[in-house]
Amino acid sequence: MIRLASVTKRYGVGGRPALHGVTAQIDAGEFVFLVGPSGSGKSTLLRLLIREERASEGLVEVAGRDVARIADRRVPLLRRTVGCVFQDFRLLPDRTVAGNVAFALDVVGRPRHVVRSVVPEVLELVGLTGKEKRFPDELSGGEQQRVAIARAFVGRPLILLADEPTGNLDPATSAEIMDLLDDINQAGTTVLMATHNAGLVDAMRRRVLELDAGILVRDEHRGGYDAPATVAVSATVAVSATVPASAAPATVAAAPGLPGVPGVSGISGVPAQRAPSAGGFVGRPAEPVGLVGPAEPEGPVGLPGEGAA
Amino acid sequence: MRAGPLFGALATSLRRNLGMTCAVVVTVAICLALLGAGLLLRAQARTVDRFLLDQIEVVVDLQDGLPEADREALRDELAADPLVTKVSYESKQQVYERFRRDFRGSPDVVAGVSADDLPASFRLALADPRDAEEIVYTYTGRDGVEAVRDQRALLGPLYRFLDGFTLGAFALAAIQAVASFVLIYTMIRISAHARRRETAIMRLVGATNAAIRAPFVLESALAGLVGGLLAVGTLVLAKVYLVDGRFAHQTMFPLFGWGAVWAAAVAVLAVGVTAAAGMASVALRRHLRV
């Protein structure tokens, strides 16, 4: 669904690239976390996928199409296949909940009867039935993010990109939003979520891509927020060949002794039918990441040979 | 985008941006009124032209007391001239009557002149009015000829007046057009800034460039249309009160009719809408990333 091959992105001339030789593939239906410190290139990577930015080098493929080779006038069609959710929600304050969701369909020219039937469906999916006529400033942060997710999902995109969707939310609400994204993923949409929320990543145990200073230092299935020691070491070795040593070791230091995962399963208000998705991690909520060990070590991706370009 | 959401976006934009839009409307209206005035002045010049082409172009005034035989000889000579298509004689009395007709608007002038004061004359129709100068040159100073007058040449000041005002109107219209462009440019900038959240989301959810730009272009075109209608209103009022109400009693020349007003109105509206939309498109290239 998404394929990156030796992708490098530089802003301006000179300076450190925001992304450096990133290679990764995400298949249809996957749920992938994108982690890494601020400025590590997470947002840049997401922006490349909707051609807000163009890669300086390398190949970016979305839904089987080389993004760089899409004609300008066809870029809107690419963006219709990719929904986006942000930390700051980006709702229109002068439109109601339903109006915000309908806006996404209106501006791409969907007929009125489609808008009328699809919007309530999506609002029901995100659990906002009954609040259609509210304005964003009358909603809680979690509800606003649900509206934003509804807007991103209403066009039934193949991929949902979420850039720090829980960054402004408290842990309990974050877990609800996480559940919602999980539901959307279960329904078949590929989800790529950039996040700093270690608790969620550790609780979900999904594939984790970790960026550090623009380099992909980890691609781990069923990973946690922090790298397991073995993987981290090999990543450090690989990274040290291509980037200044200062960037890499920081990720290793934090690995042991993770704080317990917040009780995601115990959140009130999460409907019972969401249990299956939550159940996977109920049994080991506070498992230290170090014990997960080298499960499927995809290995560091920033290999010197690929990344040196 | 469907019409409903499109006009919704337009209405929102207009509401937020009303003051600026009004400024654009006023500037565009002045610009287009001047353009329309220029077009009407040109129509007036053409009306005068058509009127004069129907008239005899060159007048040969005869000396008083010219014997009839000499007069007939001169007529034969004029009739034989290849440049002349028609020669007609007017006696002093006939000239006087024409004079009274032409100056019916100025009784004072008519009162001071009698038939005796005016020369009998030949009036010549020319195959090509532009040859008038040659006729004047050939026959001036001939025996029995008092003077040869090219009526079109007498109207030089009138033509210069009309041409000057036409040029002035067009020049002012051009200056106003520049001012309109600057204002529309600013309007688009403010409007794009006010709607940046919406346009960002439109981009994100895959709206086409046309759909993102349409409300802005429509806003500008609407300002152009309203400005154009105001300009047309001004032209109609000018026709009713100024041209028909005052000038018609003061001049012996025919004045442009309603046809010219409607032609100018159509031109003014078309120019207003398309130019405003075009200027908006140019401004959008600068201020709206799509």
Coordinates of C-alpha atoms in Angstrom, one line a residue:
Chain A
M1 CA 0.0 0.0 0.0
I2 CA 2.9 2.3 0.9
R3 CA 6.4 1.7 -0.4
L4 CA 9.4 3.9 0.3
A5 CA 12.7 3.1 -1.3
S6 CA 15.9 5.0 -0.3
V7 CA 13.8 8.1 0.3
T8 CA 15.7 11.3 1.2
K9 CA 14.2 14.7 1.8
R10 CA 16.1 17.9 2.1
Y11 CA 14.6 21.2 2.9
G12 CA 16.6 23.9 1.2
V13 CA 20.2 23.4 0.2
G14 CA 22.7 22.0 2.5
G15 CA 22.0 21.1 6.1
R16 CA 20.9 17.8 7.5
P17 CA 18.2 16.0 5.4
A18 CA 14.9 15.6 7.2
L19 CA 14.8 12.1 5.9
H20 CA 17.8 10.1 4.9
G21 CA 17.6 6.9 2.8
V22 CA 14.4 5.6 4.3
T23 CA 13.2 2.3 2.9
A24 CA 10.1 0.6 4.2
Q25 CA 7.0 -1.1 2.9
I26 CA 3.5 -1.1 4.5
D27 CA 1.0 -3.6 3.2
A28 CA -2.7 -3.1 2.9
G29 CA -4.6 -3.5 6.1
E30 CA -1.6 -3.0 8.4
F31 CA -1.5 -0.8 11.5
V32 CA 1.8 0.9 11.9
F33 CA 3.1 3.3 14.5
L34 CA 5.7 5.8 13.5
V35 CA 7.8 6.9 16.5
G36 CA 10.8 9.0 17.1
P37 CA 11.8 12.2 18.8
S38 CA 10.5 15.6 17.6
G39 CA 12.3 16.6 14.5
S40 CA 13.1 13.1 13.5
G41 CA 11.2 13.3 10.3
K42 CA 7.9 11.7 11.1
S43 CA 5.7 14.5 9.8
T44 CA 7.9 14.9 6.7
L45 CA 7.4 11.3 6.0
L46 CA 3.6 11.7 6.2
R47 CA 3.7 14.8 4.1
L48 CA 5.6 12.9 1.3
L49 CA 2.8 10.4 1.2
I50 CA 0.2 13.0 0.2
R51 CA 2.7 15.0 -1.9
E52 CA 2.6 18.0 0.3
E53 CA 6.3 17.6 -0.2
R54 CA 8.3 15.8 -2.8
A55 CA 11.1 13.5 -2.0
S56 CA 14.5 14.8 -3.0
E57 CA 15.7 11.3 -3.8
G58 CA 14.2 7.9 -3.8
L59 CA 10.8 6.4 -4.6
V60 CA 7.6 7.0 -2.8
E61 CA 4.7 4.8 -3.8
V62 CA 1.2 5.1 -2.5
A63 CA -1.5 2.7 -3.5
G64 CA 0.7 1.4 -6.3
R65 CA 1.4 4.7 -7.8
D66 CA 4.7 6.6 -7.9
V67 CA 3.8 9.8 -6.1
A68 CA 6.5 11.8 -7.8
R69 CA 5.1 10.9 -11.2
I70 CA 1.5 11.9 -10.6
A71 CA 0.5 14.9 -12.7
D72 CA -0.3 18.0 -10.6
R73 CA -4.0 17.9 -11.6
R74 CA -4.2 14.3 -10.4
V75 CA -2.7 15.0 -7.0
P76 CA -6.2 15.6 -5.6
L77 CA -7.2 12.0 -6.5
L78 CA -4.2 10.8 -4.6
R79 CA -5.3 12.8 -1.5
R80 CA -8.8 11.3 -1.8
T81 CA -7.3 7.9 -1.2
V82 CA -5.4 9.1 1.9
G83 CA -7.2 10.5 4.9
C84 CA -5.4 12.7 7.4
V85 CA -5.9 13.4 11.1
F86 CA -3.8 15.9 13.1
Q87 CA -3.0 16.7 16.7
D88 CA -4.8 20.0 16.5
F89 CA -8.0 18.5 14.9
R90 CA -8.2 21.3 12.2
L91 CA -12.0 21.6 12.3
L92 CA -13.8 24.5 10.9
P93 CA -15.2 26.5 13.9
D94 CA -18.1 28.0 12.0
R95 CA -19.5 24.6 10.9
T96 CA -21.4 22.0 12.9
V97 CA -20.1 18.5 13.4
A98 CA -22.1 17.2 10.5
G99 CA -21.1 20.3 8.5
N100 CA -17.4 19.6 9.1
V101 CA -17.8 16.0 7.9
A102 CA -20.0 16.9 4.9
F103 CA -17.4 19.6 3.9
A104 CA -15.0 16.9 2.9
L105 CA -17.5 15.4 0.5
D106 CA -19.0 18.7 -0.7
V107 CA -15.6 20.0 -1.9
V108 CA -14.8 16.9 -3.9
G109 CA -18.2 17.3 -5.6
R110 CA -20.1 14.3 -4.2
P111 CA -23.8 14.5 -4.9
R112 CA -26.1 15.8 -2.1
H113 CA -27.9 12.5 -1.6
V114 CA -24.6 10.7 -1.0
V115 CA -23.5 13.3 1.5
R116 CA -26.9 13.1 3.3
S117 CA -26.7 9.3 3.7
V118 CA -22.9 8.9 4.3
V119 CA -22.4 11.6 7.0
P120 CA -24.7 10.1 9.6
E121 CA -23.2 6.7 9.0
V122 CA -19.7 7.9 9.7
L123 CA -20.8 10.0 12.7
E124 CA -22.4 6.8 14.1
L125 CA -19.2 4.9 13.5
V126 CA -17.2 7.4 15.5
G127 CA -19.8 7.6 18.2
L128 CA -21.1 11.1 17.7
T129 CA -24.7 10.3 16.9
G130 CA -26.8 13.0 18.6
K131 CA -24.1 15.6 18.4
E132 CA -24.4 16.4 14.7
K133 CA -25.6 20.0 15.3
R134 CA -23.0 20.9 17.8
F135 CA -20.2 23.3 16.9
P136 CA -16.5 22.3 17.5
D137 CA -16.1 24.6 20.5
E138 CA -19.0 22.9 22.2
L139 CA -17.2 19.5 22.1
S140 CA -14.5 18.0 24.3
G141 CA -11.1 17.4 22.7
G142 CA -11.8 13.7 22.3
E143 CA -15.0 14.5 20.5
Q144 CA -13.3 17.0 18.3
Q145 CA -10.8 14.4 17.3
R146 CA -13.6 12.0 16.5
V147 CA -15.1 14.6 14.2
A148 CA -11.7 15.0 12.5
I149 CA -11.4 11.2 12.1
A150 CA -14.9 11.1 10.7
R151 CA -14.0 13.8 8.2
A152 CA -10.8 11.9 7.2
F153 CA -12.7 8.6 6.9
V154 CA -15.9 9.8 5.3
G155 CA -14.4 9.5 1.8
R156 CA -13.5 5.9 2.6
P157 CA -9.7 6.3 2.0
L158 CA -7.5 3.3 1.5
I159 CA -5.0 4.8 4.0
L160 CA -5.4 6.9 7.1
L161 CA -2.5 9.0 8.2
A162 CA -2.6 10.2 11.8
D163 CA 0.0 12.8 13.0
E164 CA 0.0 12.8 16.8
P165 CA -3.7 12.3 17.0
T166 CA -3.6 11.9 20.8
G167 CA -1.1 14.7 21.4
N168 CA -3.7 17.0 22.9
L169 CA -5.7 14.4 24.7
D170 CA -5.6 12.9 28.2
P171 CA -4.7 9.2 28.5
A172 CA -8.2 7.9 28.8
T173 CA -9.4 9.9 25.8
S174 CA -6.3 8.9 23.9
A175 CA -7.1 5.3 24.4
E176 CA -10.6 5.8 23.1
I177 CA -9.3 7.5 20.0
M178 CA -6.8 4.7 19.6
D179 CA -9.6 2.2 19.8
L180 CA -11.5 4.1 17.1
L181 CA -8.4 4.1 14.8
D182 CA -8.1 0.4 15.5
D183 CA -11.7 -0.2 14.5
I184 CA -11.1 1.7 11.3
N185 CA -8.0 -0.5 10.7
Q186 CA -10.0 -3.7 11.4
A187 CA -12.5 -2.6 8.8
G188 CA -9.6 -2.8 6.3
T189 CA -8.1 0.7 6.1
T190 CA -4.3 0.9 6.4
V191 CA -3.4 3.1 9.3
L192 CA -0.1 4.9 9.8
M193 CA 0.1 6.8 13.1
A194 CA 2.9 9.1 14.1
T195 CA 3.0 9.4 17.9
H196 CA 4.9 10.1 21.1
N197 CA 2.4 8.2 23.2
A198 CA 4.6 5.4 24.5
G199 CA 1.7 3.9 26.5
L200 CA -0.5 3.4 23.5
V201 CA 2.3 1.9 21.4
D202 CA 3.3 -0.5 24.1
A203 CA -0.3 -1.5 24.7
M204 CA -1.2 -2.1 21.1
R205 CA 1.8 -4.1 20.1
R206 CA 1.7 -3.3 16.4
R207 CA 4.4 -2.8 13.9
V208 CA 6.6 0.1 14.9
L209 CA 8.8 2.2 12.6
E210 CA 11.2 4.4 14.5
L211 CA 12.9 7.4 12.9
D212 CA 15.9 9.2 14.4
A213 CA 17.4 12.2 12.8
G214 CA 15.7 11.3 9.5
I215 CA 17.0 7.7 9.5
L216 CA 14.8 4.7 10.0
V217 CA 16.5 3.0 12.9
R218 CA 13.9 0.3 13.7
D219 CA 11.1 -1.6 11.9
E220 CA 9.7 -4.0 14.4
H221 CA 6.6 -6.1 14.3
R222 CA 4.6 -6.2 17.5
G223 CA 7.0 -3.6 18.8
G224 CA 6.9 -1.2 21.8
Y225 CA 7.6 2.5 21.9
D226 CA 11.2 2.0 22.8
A227 CA 13.6 -0.3 21.0
P228 CA 14.4 -3.7 22.6
A229 CA 18.0 -3.8 23.6
T230 CA 19.2 -6.2 20.9
V231 CA 17.6 -4.4 18.1
A232 CA 18.7 -1.1 19.4
V233 CA 22.3 -2.2 19.5
S234 CA 22.3 -3.3 16.0
A235 CA 20.6 -0.2 15.0
T236 CA 23.2 1.8 16.7
V237 CA 25.9 0.0 14.8
A238 CA 24.3 0.7 11.5
V239 CA 23.5 4.2 12.3
S240 CA 26.9 5.1 13.5
A241 CA 28.2 4.4 10.0
T242 CA 26.1 7.1 8.5
V243 CA 25.2 9.7 11.0
P244 CA 26.9 11.5 13.8
A245 CA 26.9 9.3 16.8
S246 CA 25.1 11.8 18.9
A247 CA 21.7 10.9 17.5
A248 CA 21.5 7.2 18.1
P249 CA 22.3 6.2 21.7
A250 CA 19.5 8.3 23.2
T251 CA 16.9 5.7 22.1
V252 CA 18.6 2.9 23.9
A253 CA 18.9 4.5 27.2
A254 CA 15.2 4.7 27.8
A255 CA 14.5 1.1 27.0
P256 CA 14.4 -0.8 30.3
G257 CA 11.9 -0.1 33.1
L258 CA 9.0 1.2 31.1
P259 CA 6.2 2.7 33.0
G260 CA 3.2 0.5 33.1
V261 CA 0.7 0.8 30.3
P262 CA -2.3 2.8 31.4
G263 CA -5.3 0.5 31.8
V264 CA -6.6 0.8 28.3
S265 CA -9.1 -2.0 28.7
G266 CA -10.6 -0.5 31.8
I267 CA -11.7 2.8 30.3
S268 CA -15.2 3.6 30.9
G269 CA -17.3 4.5 27.9
V270 CA -15.4 2.2 25.5
P271 CA -18.2 0.0 24.1
A272 CA -18.0 -3.6 24.8
Q273 CA -17.7 -4.7 21.2
R274 CA -14.3 -3.1 21.1
A275 CA -13.1 -5.7 23.4
P276 CA -11.5 -8.0 20.9
S277 CA -9.1 -5.3 19.7
A278 CA -8.3 -4.4 23.3
G279 CA -8.1 -8.0 24.5
G280 CA -4.8 -8.7 22.8
F281 CA -2.9 -6.7 25.3
V282 CA -5.0 -7.0 28.4
G283 CA -3.0 -9.9 29.5
R284 CA 0.4 -8.2 29.5
P285 CA -0.2 -4.6 30.1
A286 CA 3.0 -3.8 31.9
E287 CA 5.3 -6.2 30.3
P288 CA 8.8 -4.7 30.1
V289 CA 9.8 -4.2 26.5
G290 CA 13.2 -5.9 27.1
L291 CA 11.4 -9.3 27.5
V292 CA 9.7 -9.1 24.1
G293 CA 13.2 -9.4 22.9
P294 CA 14.3 -9.8 19.4
A295 CA 10.9 -10.7 18.1
E296 CA 11.0 -10.4 14.4
P297 CA 13.9 -8.0 14.3
E298 CA 13.4 -6.5 10.9
G299 CA 16.7 -5.0 11.4
P300 CA 17.9 -1.5 11.0
V301 CA 17.0 -0.1 7.7
G302 CA 19.4 2.8 7.4
L303 CA 22.1 0.6 5.9
P304 CA 25.2 2.5 4.9
G305 CA 25.0 1.3 1.3
E306 CA 21.5 2.6 0.8
G307 CA 21.6 5.6 2.9
A308 CA 24.8 7.2 1.7
A309 CA 23.1 8.7 -1.4
Chain B
M1 CA -18.1 21.3 -6.4
R2 CA -21.9 21.4 -6.4
A3 CA -23.6 24.8 -6.7
G4 CA -25.0 24.7 -3.1
P5 CA -21.7 24.3 -1.2
L6 CA -20.0 26.6 -3.7
F7 CA -22.4 29.5 -3.2
G8 CA -22.3 28.7 0.6
A9 CA -18.5 29.3 0.5
L10 CA -19.1 32.4 -1.6
A11 CA -21.6 33.8 0.8
T12 CA -19.3 33.2 3.8
S13 CA -16.4 34.9 2.1
L14 CA -18.5 37.9 1.1
R15 CA -19.9 38.2 4.7
R16 CA -16.4 38.2 6.2
N17 CA -15.0 40.5 3.6
L18 CA -17.8 42.9 2.9
G19 CA -15.9 46.2 3.3
M20 CA -13.1 45.1 0.9
T21 CA -15.6 43.8 -1.6
C22 CA -17.5 47.1 -1.5
A23 CA -14.3 49.0 -2.2
V24 CA -13.6 46.8 -5.2
V25 CA -17.2 47.3 -6.4
V26 CA -16.9 51.1 -6.2
T27 CA -13.5 51.1 -8.0
V28 CA -14.7 48.7 -10.6
A29 CA -17.9 50.7 -11.1
I30 CA -15.9 54.0 -11.7
C31 CA -13.5 52.2 -14.0
L32 CA -16.3 50.7 -16.1
A33 CA -18.4 53.9 -16.1
L34 CA -15.4 55.7 -17.6
L35 CA -14.9 52.9 -20.1
G36 CA -18.6 53.1 -21.0
A37 CA -18.4 56.9 -21.3
G38 CA -15.5 56.5 -23.7
L39 CA -17.5 54.0 -25.8
L40 CA -20.4 56.4 -25.9
L41 CA -18.2 59.3 -27.0
R42 CA -16.9 57.1 -29.8
A43 CA -20.5 56.2 -30.7
Q44 CA -21.2 60.0 -30.8
A45 CA -18.3 60.6 -33.2
R46 CA -19.6 57.9 -35.4
T47 CA -23.1 59.3 -35.3
V48 CA -21.9 62.7 -36.3
D49 CA -19.9 61.1 -39.1
R50 CA -22.8 59.2 -40.5
F51 CA -24.9 62.4 -40.4
L52 CA -22.3 64.3 -42.3
L53 CA -21.7 61.7 -44.9
D54 CA -25.3 62.1 -45.9
Q55 CA -24.8 65.8 -46.2
I56 CA -23.1 67.6 -49.1
E57 CA -19.5 67.8 -48.2
V58 CA -18.1 70.8 -50.0
V59 CA -19.8 74.2 -50.5
V60 CA -18.7 76.6 -53.2
D61 CA -19.9 80.1 -52.2
L62 CA -20.5 82.3 -55.2
Q63 CA -19.7 86.0 -55.5
D64 CA -22.7 88.2 -55.4
G65 CA -23.9 89.3 -58.9
L66 CA -22.3 86.5 -60.8
P67 CA -23.9 86.3 -64.2
E68 CA -26.0 83.3 -64.8
A69 CA -24.0 82.2 -67.9
D70 CA -20.8 82.2 -65.8
R71 CA -22.6 80.3 -63.1
E72 CA -23.8 77.7 -65.5
A73 CA -20.2 77.4 -66.9
L74 CA -18.9 76.8 -63.4
R75 CA -21.6 74.2 -62.8
D76 CA -20.7 72.3 -66.0
E77 CA -17.1 72.4 -65.0
L78 CA -17.9 71.1 -61.5
A79 CA -20.2 68.4 -62.9
A80 CA -17.4 67.3 -65.3
D81 CA -14.9 66.9 -62.4
P82 CA -14.4 63.2 -61.8
L83 CA -14.2 63.7 -58.0
V84 CA -17.6 65.2 -57.9
T85 CA -20.7 63.1 -58.1
K86 CA -23.4 65.7 -57.7
V87 CA -23.8 69.4 -58.0
S88 CA -26.7 71.3 -56.7
Y89 CA -27.4 75.0 -56.7
E90 CA -28.8 76.9 -53.8
S91 CA -30.0 80.4 -54.2
K92 CA -29.5 83.0 -51.5
Q93 CA -33.0 82.3 -50.2
Q94 CA -32.5 78.6 -50.1
V95 CA -29.2 79.1 -48.2
Y96 CA -30.9 81.3 -45.8
E97 CA -33.6 78.7 -45.1
R98 CA -31.0 76.0 -44.5
F99 CA -29.2 78.4 -42.2
R100 CA -32.3 79.0 -40.2
R101 CA -32.9 75.3 -40.0
D102 CA -29.4 74.6 -38.9
F103 CA -29.4 77.3 -36.2
R104 CA -33.0 76.8 -35.0
G105 CA -31.6 76.3 -31.6
S106 CA -30.0 79.8 -31.6
P107 CA -32.7 82.4 -32.5
D108 CA -30.3 85.3 -31.7
V109 CA -28.0 84.3 -34.4
V110 CA -30.8 83.8 -37.0
A111 CA -32.3 87.2 -36.1
G112 CA -29.1 89.0 -37.0
V113 CA -28.8 87.6 -40.5
S114 CA -30.9 88.1 -43.6
A115 CA -31.0 86.2 -46.9
D116 CA -28.9 89.0 -48.5
D117 CA -26.0 88.4 -46.1
L118 CA -25.5 84.9 -47.3
P119 CA -24.0 83.9 -50.6
A120 CA -25.7 81.6 -53.1
S121 CA -23.7 78.4 -53.5
F122 CA -23.1 75.1 -55.1
R123 CA -23.1 72.1 -52.9
L124 CA -21.0 69.3 -54.1
A125 CA -21.3 65.6 -53.3
L126 CA -17.9 63.9 -53.6
A127 CA -17.2 60.4 -54.7
D128 CA -14.8 60.2 -51.8
P129 CA -15.1 62.8 -49.0
R130 CA -11.4 62.6 -48.4
D131 CA -10.8 64.3 -51.7
A132 CA -12.4 67.5 -50.3
E133 CA -9.0 69.1 -49.8
E134 CA -8.2 68.8 -53.5
I135 CA -11.5 70.3 -54.6
V136 CA -10.9 73.2 -52.2
Y137 CA -7.5 73.7 -53.7
T138 CA -8.7 73.5 -57.3
Y139 CA -11.6 75.9 -57.1
T140 CA -10.5 78.5 -54.5
G141 CA -9.8 81.8 -56.2
R142 CA -11.6 81.0 -59.4
D143 CA -13.6 83.8 -61.1
G144 CA -16.9 84.2 -59.4
V145 CA -16.0 81.9 -56.5
E146 CA -16.1 83.6 -53.1
A147 CA -14.8 80.7 -51.1
V148 CA -14.7 76.9 -51.1
R149 CA -15.5 75.4 -47.7
D150 CA -15.1 71.8 -46.6
Q151 CA -17.8 71.3 -44.0
R152 CA -15.9 68.4 -42.5
A153 CA -12.9 70.6 -41.9
L154 CA -15.1 73.1 -40.1
L155 CA -16.0 70.3 -37.8
G156 CA -12.4 69.7 -36.9
P157 CA -12.7 71.2 -33.4
L158 CA -15.8 69.0 -32.7
Y159 CA -13.9 65.9 -33.8
R160 CA -10.9 66.9 -31.7
F161 CA -13.2 67.5 -28.8
L162 CA -14.8 64.1 -29.1
D163 CA -11.5 62.3 -29.7
G164 CA -9.9 64.1 -26.8
F165 CA -12.6 63.2 -24.4
T166 CA -12.7 59.6 -25.7
L167 CA -9.0 59.3 -25.1
G168 CA -9.3 61.0 -21.7
A169 CA -12.1 58.6 -20.7
F170 CA -10.1 55.6 -21.8
A171 CA -7.0 56.8 -20.0
L172 CA -8.8 57.3 -16.8
A173 CA -10.5 53.9 -17.2
A174 CA -7.1 52.4 -17.6
I175 CA -5.8 54.1 -14.4
Q176 CA -8.9 52.9 -12.6
A177 CA -8.3 49.4 -14.0
V178 CA -4.9 49.4 -12.4
A179 CA -6.4 50.5 -9.1
S180 CA -9.1 47.8 -9.5
F181 CA -6.4 45.2 -10.0
V182 CA -4.5 46.3 -6.9
L183 CA -7.7 46.2 -4.9
I184 CA -8.8 42.8 -6.2
Y185 CA -5.3 41.6 -5.5
T186 CA -5.6 42.8 -1.9
M187 CA -9.1 41.4 -1.6
I188 CA -7.9 38.0 -2.7
R189 CA -5.0 38.1 -0.3
I190 CA -7.3 39.0 2.6
S191 CA -9.9 36.5 1.5
A192 CA -7.3 33.7 1.1
H193 CA -6.0 34.5 4.5
A194 CA -9.5 34.4 6.1
R195 CA -10.3 31.1 4.4
R196 CA -6.9 29.5 4.9
R197 CA -8.3 26.8 7.2
E198 CA -10.9 25.8 4.7
T199 CA -8.5 25.8 1.7
A200 CA -6.0 23.8 3.7
I201 CA -8.7 21.2 4.5
M202 CA -9.9 21.2 0.9
R203 CA -6.4 20.5 -0.3
L204 CA -6.1 17.7 2.2
V205 CA -9.3 15.9 1.3
G206 CA -8.5 16.1 -2.4
A207 CA -10.5 19.0 -3.7
T208 CA -9.3 20.0 -7.2
N209 CA -7.6 23.3 -7.8
A210 CA -10.6 24.5 -9.7
A211 CA -12.9 23.8 -6.7
I212 CA -10.5 25.5 -4.3
R213 CA -10.2 28.6 -6.5
A214 CA -13.8 28.8 -7.6
P215 CA -15.2 30.7 -4.6
F216 CA -12.5 33.4 -4.9
V217 CA -12.9 33.8 -8.6
L218 CA -16.6 34.0 -8.2
E219 CA -16.3 36.6 -5.4
S220 CA -14.3 38.8 -7.7
A221 CA -16.5 38.2 -10.7
L222 CA -19.5 39.1 -8.6
A223 CA -17.8 42.3 -7.6
G224 CA -17.1 42.9 -11.3
L225 CA -20.7 42.2 -12.1
V226 CA -22.1 44.6 -9.5
G227 CA -19.6 47.3 -10.4
G228 CA -20.6 46.8 -14.1
L229 CA -24.3 47.1 -13.2
L230 CA -23.6 50.3 -11.3
A231 CA -21.7 51.6 -14.3
V232 CA -24.5 50.7 -16.7
G233 CA -26.9 52.5 -14.3
T234 CA -24.7 55.6 -14.6
L235 CA -24.6 55.4 -18.4
V236 CA -28.4 55.1 -18.5
L237 CA -28.8 58.1 -16.2
A238 CA -26.4 60.1 -18.2
K239 CA -28.3 59.3 -21.4
V240 CA -31.6 60.2 -19.9
Y241 CA -30.7 63.4 -18.0
L242 CA -27.5 64.7 -19.7
V243 CA -27.8 63.7 -23.3
D244 CA -31.5 63.6 -23.9
G245 CA -32.3 66.1 -21.2
R246 CA -29.8 68.8 -22.0
F247 CA -27.5 68.3 -25.0
A248 CA -30.4 67.5 -27.4
H249 CA -31.7 71.1 -27.1
Q250 CA -28.2 72.6 -27.5
T251 CA -26.8 71.0 -30.6
M252 CA -27.9 70.7 -34.2
F253 CA -26.1 67.3 -34.5
P254 CA -27.9 64.1 -34.0
L255 CA -27.0 62.3 -30.7
F256 CA -26.3 58.6 -30.2
G257 CA -29.4 56.6 -29.5
W258 CA -30.2 53.8 -27.0
G259 CA -28.7 51.2 -29.2
A260 CA -25.3 52.7 -28.5
V261 CA -26.0 52.7 -24.7
W262 CA -27.0 49.0 -24.7
A263 CA -24.0 48.1 -26.8
A264 CA -21.8 49.9 -24.3
A265 CA -23.6 48.3 -21.4
V266 CA -23.0 44.8 -22.8
A267 CA -19.3 45.6 -23.3
V268 CA -18.9 47.1 -19.9
L269 CA -20.6 44.1 -18.1
A270 CA -18.6 41.6 -20.1
V271 CA -15.3 43.4 -19.5
G272 CA -16.1 43.9 -15.8
V273 CA -16.9 40.2 -15.1
T274 CA -14.1 38.6 -17.2
A275 CA -11.5 41.1 -16.1
A276 CA -12.3 40.8 -12.4
A277 CA -12.3 37.0 -12.7
G278 CA -9.0 37.1 -14.6
M279 CA -7.4 39.5 -12.1
A280 CA -8.5 37.2 -9.3
S281 CA -7.0 34.2 -11.0
V282 CA -3.7 36.1 -11.3
A283 CA -3.8 37.1 -7.6
L284 CA -4.6 33.5 -6.6
R285 CA -1.5 32.2 -8.2
R286 CA 0.4 34.4 -5.8
H287 CA -1.7 34.0 -2.6
L288 CA -3.3 30.5 -2.7
R289 CA -1.1 27.5 -2.8
V290 CA -3.0 24.6 -4.4

